[in-house]
Tab-separated table of C-alpha atoms in Angstrom:
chain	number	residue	atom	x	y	z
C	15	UNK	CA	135.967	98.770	91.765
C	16	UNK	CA	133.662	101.750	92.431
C	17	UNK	CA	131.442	100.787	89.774
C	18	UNK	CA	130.928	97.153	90.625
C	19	UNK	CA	130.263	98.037	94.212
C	20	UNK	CA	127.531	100.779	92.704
C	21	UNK	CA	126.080	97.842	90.606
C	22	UNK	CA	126.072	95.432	93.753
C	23	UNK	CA	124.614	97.955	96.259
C	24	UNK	CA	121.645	98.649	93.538
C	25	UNK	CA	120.956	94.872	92.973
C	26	UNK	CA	121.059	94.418	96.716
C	27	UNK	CA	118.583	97.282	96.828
C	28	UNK	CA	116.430	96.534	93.793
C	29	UNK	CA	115.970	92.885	95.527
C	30	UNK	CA	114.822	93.950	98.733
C	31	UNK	CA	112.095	96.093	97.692
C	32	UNK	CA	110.968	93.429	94.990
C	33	UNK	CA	110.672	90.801	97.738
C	34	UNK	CA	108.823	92.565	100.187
C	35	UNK	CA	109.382	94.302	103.254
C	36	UNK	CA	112.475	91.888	104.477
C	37	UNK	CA	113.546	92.325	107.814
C	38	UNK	CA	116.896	94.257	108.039
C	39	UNK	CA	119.047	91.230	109.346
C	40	UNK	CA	117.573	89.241	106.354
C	41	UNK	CA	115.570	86.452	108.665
C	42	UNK	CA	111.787	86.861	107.750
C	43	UNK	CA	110.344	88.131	104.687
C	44	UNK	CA	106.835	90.168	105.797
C	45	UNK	CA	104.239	89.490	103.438
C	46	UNK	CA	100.926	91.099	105.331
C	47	UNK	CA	100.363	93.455	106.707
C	48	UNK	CA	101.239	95.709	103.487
C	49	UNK	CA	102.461	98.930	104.050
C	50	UNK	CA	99.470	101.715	104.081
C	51	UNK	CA	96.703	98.891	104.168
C	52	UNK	CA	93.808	100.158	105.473
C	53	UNK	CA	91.761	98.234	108.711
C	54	UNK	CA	88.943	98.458	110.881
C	55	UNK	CA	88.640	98.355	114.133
C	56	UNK	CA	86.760	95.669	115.567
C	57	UNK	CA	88.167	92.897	112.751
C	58	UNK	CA	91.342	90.878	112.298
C	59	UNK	CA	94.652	92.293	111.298
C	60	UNK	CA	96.868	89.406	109.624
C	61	UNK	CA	100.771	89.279	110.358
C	62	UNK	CA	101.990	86.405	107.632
C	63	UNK	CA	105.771	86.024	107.652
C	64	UNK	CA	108.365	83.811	105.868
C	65	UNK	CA	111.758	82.569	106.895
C	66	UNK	CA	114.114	80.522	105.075
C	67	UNK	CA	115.495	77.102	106.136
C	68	UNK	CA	118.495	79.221	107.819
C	69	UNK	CA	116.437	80.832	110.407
C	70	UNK	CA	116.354	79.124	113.658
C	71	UNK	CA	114.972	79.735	116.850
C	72	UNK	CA	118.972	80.685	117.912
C	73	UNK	CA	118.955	83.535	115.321
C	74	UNK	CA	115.207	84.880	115.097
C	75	UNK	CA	113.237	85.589	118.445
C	76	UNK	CA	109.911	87.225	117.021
C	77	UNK	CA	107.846	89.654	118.881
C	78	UNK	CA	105.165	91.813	116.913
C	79	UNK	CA	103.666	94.957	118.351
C	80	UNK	CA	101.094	97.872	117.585
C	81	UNK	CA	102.062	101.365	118.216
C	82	UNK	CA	100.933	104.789	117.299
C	83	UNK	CA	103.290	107.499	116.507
C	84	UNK	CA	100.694	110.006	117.642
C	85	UNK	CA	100.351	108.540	120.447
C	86	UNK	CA	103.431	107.801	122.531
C	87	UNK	CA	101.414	105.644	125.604
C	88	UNK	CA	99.616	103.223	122.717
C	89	UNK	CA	101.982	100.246	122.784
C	90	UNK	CA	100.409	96.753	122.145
C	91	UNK	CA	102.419	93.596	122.052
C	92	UNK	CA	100.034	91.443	119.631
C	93	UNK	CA	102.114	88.385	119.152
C	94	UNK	CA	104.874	88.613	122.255
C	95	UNK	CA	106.375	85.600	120.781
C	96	UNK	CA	105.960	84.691	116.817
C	97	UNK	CA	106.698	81.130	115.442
C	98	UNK	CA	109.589	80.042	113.446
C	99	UNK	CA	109.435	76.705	113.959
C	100	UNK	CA	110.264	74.641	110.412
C	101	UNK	CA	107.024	72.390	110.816
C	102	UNK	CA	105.666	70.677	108.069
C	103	UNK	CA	102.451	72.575	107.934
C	104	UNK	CA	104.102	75.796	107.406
C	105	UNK	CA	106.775	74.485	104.579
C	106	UNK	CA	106.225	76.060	101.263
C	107	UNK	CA	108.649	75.586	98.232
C	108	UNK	CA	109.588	78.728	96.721
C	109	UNK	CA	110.801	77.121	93.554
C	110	UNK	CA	114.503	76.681	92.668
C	111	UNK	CA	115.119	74.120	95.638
C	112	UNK	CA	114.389	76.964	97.898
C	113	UNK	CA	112.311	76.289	100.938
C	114	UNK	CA	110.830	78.467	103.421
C	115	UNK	CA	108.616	78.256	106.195
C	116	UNK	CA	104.984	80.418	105.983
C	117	UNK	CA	103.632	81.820	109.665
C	118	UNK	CA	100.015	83.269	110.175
C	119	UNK	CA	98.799	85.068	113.527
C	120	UNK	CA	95.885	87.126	113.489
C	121	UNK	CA	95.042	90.054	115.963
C	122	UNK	CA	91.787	91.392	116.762
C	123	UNK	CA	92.282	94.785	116.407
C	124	UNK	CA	89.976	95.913	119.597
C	125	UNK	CA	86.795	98.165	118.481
C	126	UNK	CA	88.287	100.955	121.333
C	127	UNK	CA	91.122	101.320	119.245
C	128	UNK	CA	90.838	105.043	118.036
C	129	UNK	CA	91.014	105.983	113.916
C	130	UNK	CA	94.411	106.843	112.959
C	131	UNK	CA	97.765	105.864	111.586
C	132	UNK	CA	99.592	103.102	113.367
C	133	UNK	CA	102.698	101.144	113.051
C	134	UNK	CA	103.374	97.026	112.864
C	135	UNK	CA	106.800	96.577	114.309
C	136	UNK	CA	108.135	92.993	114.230
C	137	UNK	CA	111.212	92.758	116.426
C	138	UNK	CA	113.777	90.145	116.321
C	139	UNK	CA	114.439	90.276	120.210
C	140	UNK	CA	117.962	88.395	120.282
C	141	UNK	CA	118.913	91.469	117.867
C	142	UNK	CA	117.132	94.149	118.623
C	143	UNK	CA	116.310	94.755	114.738
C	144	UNK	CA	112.845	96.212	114.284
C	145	UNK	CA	111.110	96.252	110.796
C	146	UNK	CA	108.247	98.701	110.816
C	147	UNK	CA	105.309	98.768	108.591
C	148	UNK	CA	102.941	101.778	108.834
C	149	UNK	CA	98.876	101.009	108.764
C	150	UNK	CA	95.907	102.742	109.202
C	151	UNK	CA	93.157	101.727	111.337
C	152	UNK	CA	89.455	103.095	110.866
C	153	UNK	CA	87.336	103.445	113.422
C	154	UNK	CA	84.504	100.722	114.181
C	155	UNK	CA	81.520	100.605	111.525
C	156	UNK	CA	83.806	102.143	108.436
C	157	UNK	CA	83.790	100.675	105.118
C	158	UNK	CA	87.176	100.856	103.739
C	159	UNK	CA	88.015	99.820	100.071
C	160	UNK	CA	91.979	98.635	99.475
C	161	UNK	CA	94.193	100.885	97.314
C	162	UNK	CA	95.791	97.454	95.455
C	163	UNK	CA	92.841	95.404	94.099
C	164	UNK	CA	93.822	92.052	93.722
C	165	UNK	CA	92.849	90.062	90.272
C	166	UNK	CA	92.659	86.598	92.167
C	167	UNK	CA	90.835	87.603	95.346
C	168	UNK	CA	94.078	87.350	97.395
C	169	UNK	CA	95.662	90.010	99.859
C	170	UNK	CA	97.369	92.061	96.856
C	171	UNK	CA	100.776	90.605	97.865
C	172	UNK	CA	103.679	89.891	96.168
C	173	UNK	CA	107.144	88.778	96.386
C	174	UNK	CA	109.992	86.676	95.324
C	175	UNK	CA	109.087	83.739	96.812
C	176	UNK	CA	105.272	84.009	95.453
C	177	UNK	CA	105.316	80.398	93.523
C	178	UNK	CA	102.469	81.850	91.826
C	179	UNK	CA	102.088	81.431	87.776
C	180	UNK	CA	100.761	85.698	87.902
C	181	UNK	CA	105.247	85.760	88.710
C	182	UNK	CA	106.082	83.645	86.388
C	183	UNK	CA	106.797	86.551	83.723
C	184	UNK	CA	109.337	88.191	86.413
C	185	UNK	CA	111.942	85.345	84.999
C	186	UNK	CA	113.074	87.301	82.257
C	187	UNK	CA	113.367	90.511	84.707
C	188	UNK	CA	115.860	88.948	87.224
C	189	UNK	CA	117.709	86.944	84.510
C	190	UNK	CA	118.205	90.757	82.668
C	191	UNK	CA	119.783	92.115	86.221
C	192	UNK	CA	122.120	89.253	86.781
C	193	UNK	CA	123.079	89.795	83.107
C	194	UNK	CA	123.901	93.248	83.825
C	195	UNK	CA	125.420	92.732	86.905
C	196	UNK	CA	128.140	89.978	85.264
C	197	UNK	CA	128.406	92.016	82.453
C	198	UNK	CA	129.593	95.281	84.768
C	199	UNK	CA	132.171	92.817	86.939
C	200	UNK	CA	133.707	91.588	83.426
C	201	UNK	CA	134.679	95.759	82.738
């Protein structure tokens, strides 16, 4: 019994931090920003996020905000209330009859804001489940260069529910883990 519930804890593990930085109650999947990505002031930050068919407006209340640990006044709501609405525009198969629902808000990151590390918190509000992911902004004028250089001229991201063919080779990877797992329940 121990050992199955080792196996299943690891896989549940193992699948988060595959997929992304997923929201603790499991509603939205954060694809950007990334953690650590570097920004400038005076340009756009983006906040993409996926939900799956299951998350509705009565389960997921989205509110996205800046702060600065340094700095315990520096509190900006950017988005006080995020989409996650299943329109049509947004739907994006994820392969496997799996369907989820991409959402794009972009904040001007205001050329004031002073150099330093920051944090994106996205807050289910019904819950009060934050997911944070730490940033750093530069300060106006700086030429920054991204750790995760990105062979298609995308944002470096990845996940589970990329449908891109650069994932395709992660099929064997996920079939070897189920494997194990059913293997380790049969003992």
């Amino acid at each position: 019994m121990r050992t199955s519930t080792a196996i299943l804890s690891t896989l549940f593990v193992l699948v988060a931090y595959l997929s992304g930085s997923y929201a603790q109650d499991g509603l939205f999947n954060i694809t950007s920003p990334e953690a650590n990505s570097p920004f400038v002031a005076g340009q756009k930050l983006p906040l993409i996020y996926n939900i799956p068919e299951s998350t509705t407006e009565q389960n997921l209340q989205l509110s996205i905000s800046l702060t600065s640990p340094t700095n315990a006044t520096f509190n900006v709501v950017m988005v006080p209330v995020a989409d996650v609405s299943h329109g049509f525009s947004n739907k994006k198969d994820a392969g496997n009859n799996v369907t989820i629902y991409e959402h794009q808000a972009n904040y001007d990151i205001p050329t004031n804001t002073p150099a330093g590390e920051y944090q994106v918190i996205f807050s289910n509000t019904l819950t009060g489940h934050n997911n944070s992911v730490p940033i750093k902004i530069a300060e106006v004028g700086s030429t920054i260069t991204s750790s995760k250089p990105s062979a298609t001229g995308g944002s470096g991201s990845s996940n589970i529910w990329d449908d891109s063919a650069a994932n395709v080779s992660n099929a064997p990877i996920w079939f070897t883990i189920l494997a194990c797992v059913a293997f380790a329940l049969k003992m």
